[in-house]
Coordinates of C-alpha atoms (C1' of nucleotides) in Angstrom, one line a residue:
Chain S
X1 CA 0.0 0.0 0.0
X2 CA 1.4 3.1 -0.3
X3 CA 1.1 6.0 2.6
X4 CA 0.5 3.1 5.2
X5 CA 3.9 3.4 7.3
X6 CA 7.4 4.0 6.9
X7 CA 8.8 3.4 3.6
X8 CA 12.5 3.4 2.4
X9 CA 13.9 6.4 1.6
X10 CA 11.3 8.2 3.6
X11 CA 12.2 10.1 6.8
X12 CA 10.4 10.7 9.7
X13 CA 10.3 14.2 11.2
X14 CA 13.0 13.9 14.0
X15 CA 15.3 12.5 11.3
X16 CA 14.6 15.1 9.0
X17 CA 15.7 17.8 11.9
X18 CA 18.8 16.0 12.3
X19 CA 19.6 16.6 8.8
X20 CA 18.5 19.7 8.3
X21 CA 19.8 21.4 11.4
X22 CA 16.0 22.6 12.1
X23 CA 14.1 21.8 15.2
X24 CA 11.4 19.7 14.5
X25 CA 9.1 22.9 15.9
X26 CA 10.3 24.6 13.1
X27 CA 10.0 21.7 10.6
X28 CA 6.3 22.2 11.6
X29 CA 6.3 25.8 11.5
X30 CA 8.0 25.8 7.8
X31 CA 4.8 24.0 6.7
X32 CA 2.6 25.8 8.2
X33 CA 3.6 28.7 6.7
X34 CA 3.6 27.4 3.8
X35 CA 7.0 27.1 2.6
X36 CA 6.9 23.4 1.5
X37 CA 7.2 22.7 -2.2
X38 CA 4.1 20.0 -1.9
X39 CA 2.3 18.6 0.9
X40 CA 4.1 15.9 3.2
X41 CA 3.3 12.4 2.9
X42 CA 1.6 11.0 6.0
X43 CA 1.8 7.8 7.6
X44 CA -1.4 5.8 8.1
X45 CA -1.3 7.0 11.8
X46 CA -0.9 10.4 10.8
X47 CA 3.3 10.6 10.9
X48 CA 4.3 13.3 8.6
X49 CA 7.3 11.1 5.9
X50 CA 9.4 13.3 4.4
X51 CA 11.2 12.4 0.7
X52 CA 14.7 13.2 -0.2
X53 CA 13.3 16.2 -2.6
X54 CA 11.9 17.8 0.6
X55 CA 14.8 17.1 2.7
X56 CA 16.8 18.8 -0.5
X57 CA 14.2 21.6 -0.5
X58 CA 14.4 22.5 2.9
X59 CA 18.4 22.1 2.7
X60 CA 17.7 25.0 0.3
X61 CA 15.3 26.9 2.5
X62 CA 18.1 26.9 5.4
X63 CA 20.5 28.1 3.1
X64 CA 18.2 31.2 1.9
X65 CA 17.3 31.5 5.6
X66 CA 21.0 31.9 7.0
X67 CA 21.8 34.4 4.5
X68 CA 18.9 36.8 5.3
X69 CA 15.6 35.9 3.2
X70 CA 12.7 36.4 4.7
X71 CA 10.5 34.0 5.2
X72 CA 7.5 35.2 3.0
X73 CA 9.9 35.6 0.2
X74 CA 10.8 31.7 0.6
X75 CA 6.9 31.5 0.8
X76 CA 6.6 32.9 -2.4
X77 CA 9.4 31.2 -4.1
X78 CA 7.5 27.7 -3.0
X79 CA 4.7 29.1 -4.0
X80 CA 5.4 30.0 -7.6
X81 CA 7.4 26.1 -7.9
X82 CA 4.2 24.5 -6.7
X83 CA 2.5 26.3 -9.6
X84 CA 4.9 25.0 -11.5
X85 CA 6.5 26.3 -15.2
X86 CA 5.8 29.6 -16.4
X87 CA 7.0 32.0 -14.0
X88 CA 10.6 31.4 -13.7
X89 CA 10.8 35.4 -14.2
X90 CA 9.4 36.1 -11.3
X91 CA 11.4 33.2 -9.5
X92 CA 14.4 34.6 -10.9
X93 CA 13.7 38.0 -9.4
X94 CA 13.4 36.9 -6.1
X95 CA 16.5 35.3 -6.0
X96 CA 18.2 38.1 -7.8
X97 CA 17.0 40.6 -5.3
X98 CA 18.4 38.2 -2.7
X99 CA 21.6 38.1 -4.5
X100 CA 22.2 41.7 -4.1
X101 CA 21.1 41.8 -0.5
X102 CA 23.8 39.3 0.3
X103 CA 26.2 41.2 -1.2
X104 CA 25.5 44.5 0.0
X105 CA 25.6 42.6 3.2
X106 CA 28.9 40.8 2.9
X107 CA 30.4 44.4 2.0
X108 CA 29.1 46.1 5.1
X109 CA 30.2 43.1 7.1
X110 CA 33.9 43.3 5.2
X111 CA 33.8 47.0 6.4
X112 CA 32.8 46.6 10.4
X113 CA 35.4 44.1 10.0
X114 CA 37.9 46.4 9.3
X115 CA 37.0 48.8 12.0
X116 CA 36.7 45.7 14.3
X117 CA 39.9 44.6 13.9
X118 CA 41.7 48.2 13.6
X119 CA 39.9 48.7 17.4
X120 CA 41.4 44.9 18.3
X121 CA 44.5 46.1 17.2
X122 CA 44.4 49.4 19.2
X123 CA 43.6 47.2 22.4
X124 CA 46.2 44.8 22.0
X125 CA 48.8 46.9 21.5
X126 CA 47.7 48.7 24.9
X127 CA 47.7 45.7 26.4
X128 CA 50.8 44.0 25.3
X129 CA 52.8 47.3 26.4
X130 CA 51.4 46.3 30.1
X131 CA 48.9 49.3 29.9
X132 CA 51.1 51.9 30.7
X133 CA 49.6 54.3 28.3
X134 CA 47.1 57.2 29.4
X135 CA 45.6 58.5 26.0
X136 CA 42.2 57.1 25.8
X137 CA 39.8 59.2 24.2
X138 CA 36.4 57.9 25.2
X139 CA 35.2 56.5 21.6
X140 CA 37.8 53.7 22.0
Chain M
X1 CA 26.8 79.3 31.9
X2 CA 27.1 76.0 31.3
X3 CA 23.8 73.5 30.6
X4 CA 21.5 76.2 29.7
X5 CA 21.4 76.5 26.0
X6 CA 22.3 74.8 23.0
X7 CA 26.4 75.5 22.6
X8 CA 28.2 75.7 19.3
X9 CA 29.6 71.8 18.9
X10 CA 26.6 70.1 20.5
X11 CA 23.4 68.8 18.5
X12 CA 20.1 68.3 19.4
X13 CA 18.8 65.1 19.0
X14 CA 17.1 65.3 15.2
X15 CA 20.1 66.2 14.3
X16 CA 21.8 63.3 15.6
X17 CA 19.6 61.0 14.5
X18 CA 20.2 62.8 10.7
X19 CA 23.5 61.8 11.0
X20 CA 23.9 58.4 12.9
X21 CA 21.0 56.9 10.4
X22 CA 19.2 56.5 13.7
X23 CA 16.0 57.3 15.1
X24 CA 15.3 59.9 17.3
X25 CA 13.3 56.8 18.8
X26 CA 16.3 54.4 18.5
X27 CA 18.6 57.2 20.5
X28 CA 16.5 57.7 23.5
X29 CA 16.0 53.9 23.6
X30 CA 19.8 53.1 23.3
X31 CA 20.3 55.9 26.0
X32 CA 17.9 53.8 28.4
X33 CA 19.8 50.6 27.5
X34 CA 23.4 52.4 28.9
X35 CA 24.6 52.4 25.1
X36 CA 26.2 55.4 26.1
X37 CA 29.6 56.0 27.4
X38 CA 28.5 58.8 29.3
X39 CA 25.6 60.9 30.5
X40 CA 23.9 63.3 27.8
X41 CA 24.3 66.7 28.5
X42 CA 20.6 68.4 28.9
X43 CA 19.8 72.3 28.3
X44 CA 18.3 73.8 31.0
X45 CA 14.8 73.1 29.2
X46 CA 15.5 69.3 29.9
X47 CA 16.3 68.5 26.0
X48 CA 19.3 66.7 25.1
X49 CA 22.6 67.9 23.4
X50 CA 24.7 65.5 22.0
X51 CA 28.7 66.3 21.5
X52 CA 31.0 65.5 19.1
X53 CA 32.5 62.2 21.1
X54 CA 28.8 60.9 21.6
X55 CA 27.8 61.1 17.7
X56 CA 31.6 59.5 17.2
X57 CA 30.5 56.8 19.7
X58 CA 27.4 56.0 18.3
X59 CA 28.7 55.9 15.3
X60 CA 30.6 53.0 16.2
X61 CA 27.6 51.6 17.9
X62 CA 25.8 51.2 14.5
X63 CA 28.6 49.7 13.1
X64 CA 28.7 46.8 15.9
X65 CA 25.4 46.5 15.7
X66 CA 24.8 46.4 11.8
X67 CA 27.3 43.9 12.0
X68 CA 25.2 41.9 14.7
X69 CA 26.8 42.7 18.0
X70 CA 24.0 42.2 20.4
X71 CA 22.8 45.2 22.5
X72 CA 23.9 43.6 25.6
X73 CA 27.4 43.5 24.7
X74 CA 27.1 47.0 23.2
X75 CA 25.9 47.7 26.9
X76 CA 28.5 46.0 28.3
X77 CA 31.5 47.7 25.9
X78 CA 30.0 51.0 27.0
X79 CA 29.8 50.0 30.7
X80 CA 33.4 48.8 30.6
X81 CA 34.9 51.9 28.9
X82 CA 32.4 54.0 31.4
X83 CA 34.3 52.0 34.5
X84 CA 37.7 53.6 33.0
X85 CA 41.1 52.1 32.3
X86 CA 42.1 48.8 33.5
X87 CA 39.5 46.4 31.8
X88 CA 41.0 46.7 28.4
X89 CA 41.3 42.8 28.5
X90 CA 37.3 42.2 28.6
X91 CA 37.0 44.9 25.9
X92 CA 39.7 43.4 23.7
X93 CA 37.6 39.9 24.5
X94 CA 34.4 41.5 23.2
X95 CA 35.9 43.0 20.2
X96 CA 37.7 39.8 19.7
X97 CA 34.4 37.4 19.6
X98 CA 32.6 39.6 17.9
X99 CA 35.6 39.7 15.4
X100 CA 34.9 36.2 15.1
X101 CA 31.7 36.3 14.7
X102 CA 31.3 38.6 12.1
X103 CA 33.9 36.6 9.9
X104 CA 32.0 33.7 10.5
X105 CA 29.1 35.4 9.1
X106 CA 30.8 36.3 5.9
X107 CA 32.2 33.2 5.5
X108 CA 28.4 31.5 5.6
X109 CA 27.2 34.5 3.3
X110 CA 29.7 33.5 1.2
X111 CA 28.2 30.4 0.4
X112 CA 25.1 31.1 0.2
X113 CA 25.8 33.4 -2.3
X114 CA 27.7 30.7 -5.0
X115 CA 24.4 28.9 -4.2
X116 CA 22.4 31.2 -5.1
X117 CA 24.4 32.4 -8.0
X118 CA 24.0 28.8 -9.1
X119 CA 20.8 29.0 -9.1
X120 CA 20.4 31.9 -10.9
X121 CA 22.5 30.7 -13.6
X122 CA 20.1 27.8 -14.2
X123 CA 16.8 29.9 -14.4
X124 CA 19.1 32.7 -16.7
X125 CA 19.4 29.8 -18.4
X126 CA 16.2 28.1 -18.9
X127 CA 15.0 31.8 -19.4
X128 CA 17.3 32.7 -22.2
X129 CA 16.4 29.3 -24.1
X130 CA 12.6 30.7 -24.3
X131 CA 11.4 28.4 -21.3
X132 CA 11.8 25.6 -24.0
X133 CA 12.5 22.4 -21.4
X134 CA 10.6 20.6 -19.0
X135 CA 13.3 18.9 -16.6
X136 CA 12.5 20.8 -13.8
X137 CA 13.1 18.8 -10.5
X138 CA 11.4 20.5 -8.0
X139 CA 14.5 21.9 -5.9
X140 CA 14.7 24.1 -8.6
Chain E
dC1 C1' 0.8 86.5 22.6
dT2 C1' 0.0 82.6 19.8
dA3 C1' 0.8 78.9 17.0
dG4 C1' 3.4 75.1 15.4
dG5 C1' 6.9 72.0 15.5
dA6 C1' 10.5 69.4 18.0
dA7 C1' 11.5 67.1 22.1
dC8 C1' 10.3 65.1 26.7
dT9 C1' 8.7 60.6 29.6
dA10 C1' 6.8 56.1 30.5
dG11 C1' 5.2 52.5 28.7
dA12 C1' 2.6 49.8 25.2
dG13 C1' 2.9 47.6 20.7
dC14 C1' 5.0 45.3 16.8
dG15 C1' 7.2 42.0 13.3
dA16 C1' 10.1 38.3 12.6
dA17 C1' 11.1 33.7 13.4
dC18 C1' 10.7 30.6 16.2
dT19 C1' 9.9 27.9 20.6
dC20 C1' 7.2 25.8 23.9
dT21 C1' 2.9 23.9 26.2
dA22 C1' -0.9 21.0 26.8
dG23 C1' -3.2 17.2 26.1
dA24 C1' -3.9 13.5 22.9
dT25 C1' -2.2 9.7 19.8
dC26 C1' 0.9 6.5 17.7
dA27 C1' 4.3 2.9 17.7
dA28 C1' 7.9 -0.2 19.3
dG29 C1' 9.9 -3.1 22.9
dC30 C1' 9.3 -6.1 26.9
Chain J
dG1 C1' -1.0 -5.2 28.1
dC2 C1' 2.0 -1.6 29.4
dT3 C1' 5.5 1.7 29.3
dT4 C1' 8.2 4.9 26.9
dG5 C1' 9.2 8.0 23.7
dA6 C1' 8.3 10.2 19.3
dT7 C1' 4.6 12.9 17.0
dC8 C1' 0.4 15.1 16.6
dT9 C1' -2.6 19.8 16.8
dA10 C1' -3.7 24.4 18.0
dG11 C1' -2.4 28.1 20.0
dA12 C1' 0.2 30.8 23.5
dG13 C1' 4.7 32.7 24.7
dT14 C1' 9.5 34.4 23.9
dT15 C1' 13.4 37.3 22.3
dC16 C1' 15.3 41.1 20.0
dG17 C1' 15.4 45.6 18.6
dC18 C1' 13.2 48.8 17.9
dT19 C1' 8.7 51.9 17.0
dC20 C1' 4.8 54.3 18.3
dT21 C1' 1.3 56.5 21.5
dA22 C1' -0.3 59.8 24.7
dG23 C1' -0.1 63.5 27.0
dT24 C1' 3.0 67.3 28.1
dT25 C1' 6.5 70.8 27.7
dC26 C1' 9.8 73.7 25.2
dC27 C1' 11.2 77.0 22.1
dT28 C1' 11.3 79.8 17.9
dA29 C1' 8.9 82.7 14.4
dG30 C1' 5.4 85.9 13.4

DNA sequence: CTAGGAACTAGAGCGAACTCTAGATCAAGC
DNA sequence: GCTTGATCTAGAGTTCGCTCTAGTTCCTAG
């Protein structure tokens, strides 16, 4: 029969968290919301199974996730797969947008990095010279 | 006299806000949290004048925090350099996991991006060939 | 003097993304 | 059969970092 219980190559949800690095909450929360290619298989008993295309998928989503897109975005993006060819324009524009926000935000990172580390500097010089030095102007 | 009128070299707090990209909102709140090194001057009407050290400071209080340094550890930079010399080591710890942190951050961003990047290759791709083929798995 | 805008305080509210709770059900091992 | 632990649902709660409200006061221009 086919949804009646655990099937090869069919996860369970704990297993699924494992792999994905979500909480199973979240696994729950993720389909909810909607942001789940198709529906999840259930078990006869009412056990969500997950395939390997939604373990894959949500590999995805995390990936999207870490680097800052929001979640309605990802919404959207499952949204327009589920209604499948047609509007890979509008796919591709999502992720495009998201493209840019990554970099924008890897370039302000690259530059608090460099005022974090001139500041580290600062401080371990002071430090290494056994703080004998007086001149600390407040913003340091 | 001293407190009881706006002074040449001290801003009010709109034009703070104008030029830390913060709120007028987001400066009174960060003042409640102990962002600040020091106490802001008032005028004698009880409205705040910010000097040239404070908008340097907060300047470097939107950088920590754009790159994701919590506002308690903001609160606690501030509260060490407000406690005077001989803490350097606990700033020069803050800076240094934060430092971390943020290079961390890149590093994951980094990733994401070539996925992404991948990603929109394919649906440039598929795009450019006039949507002509079907093999769309649905991780795409 | 009057009007209007900027700033004041204390505290409530908000959006994002989860996380947790309660109470019930399912499933596997002894 | 019974216990134990994983899952189930619906919905409440949490954390972070602001943002906004209400009601008032200050101050500058006309």
């Amino acid at each position: 029969m086919a949804t009646t219980g655990p099937r090869a190559g069919s996860l369970g949800i704990g297993e699924v968290a494992e792999r994905t690095g979500l909480s199973v909450h979240a696994l729950r929360f993720y389909e909810r919301e909607g942001l789940l290619v198709g529906p999840v298989h259930r078990t006869a008993g009412g056990r969500r199974r997950y395939t390997d295309a939604d373990v894959e998928w949500l590999r995805i989503c995390v990936k999207l996730r870490e680097s800052g897109m929001p979640l309605a975005d990802l919404a959207r993006f499952a949204e327009l797969v589920r209604a499948g060819p047609g509007n890979e324009a509008e796919r591709l524009h999502l992720l495009d947008t998201h493209q840019r926000r990554v970099e924008a935000r890897i370039q302000a990172l690259e530059e608090c990095r460099s005022l974090i580390s001139w500041k580290v500097g600062i401080y371990t010089d002071h430090l290494s010279r056994g703080q004998a030095e007086g001149l600390w102007d407040p913003t340091t």
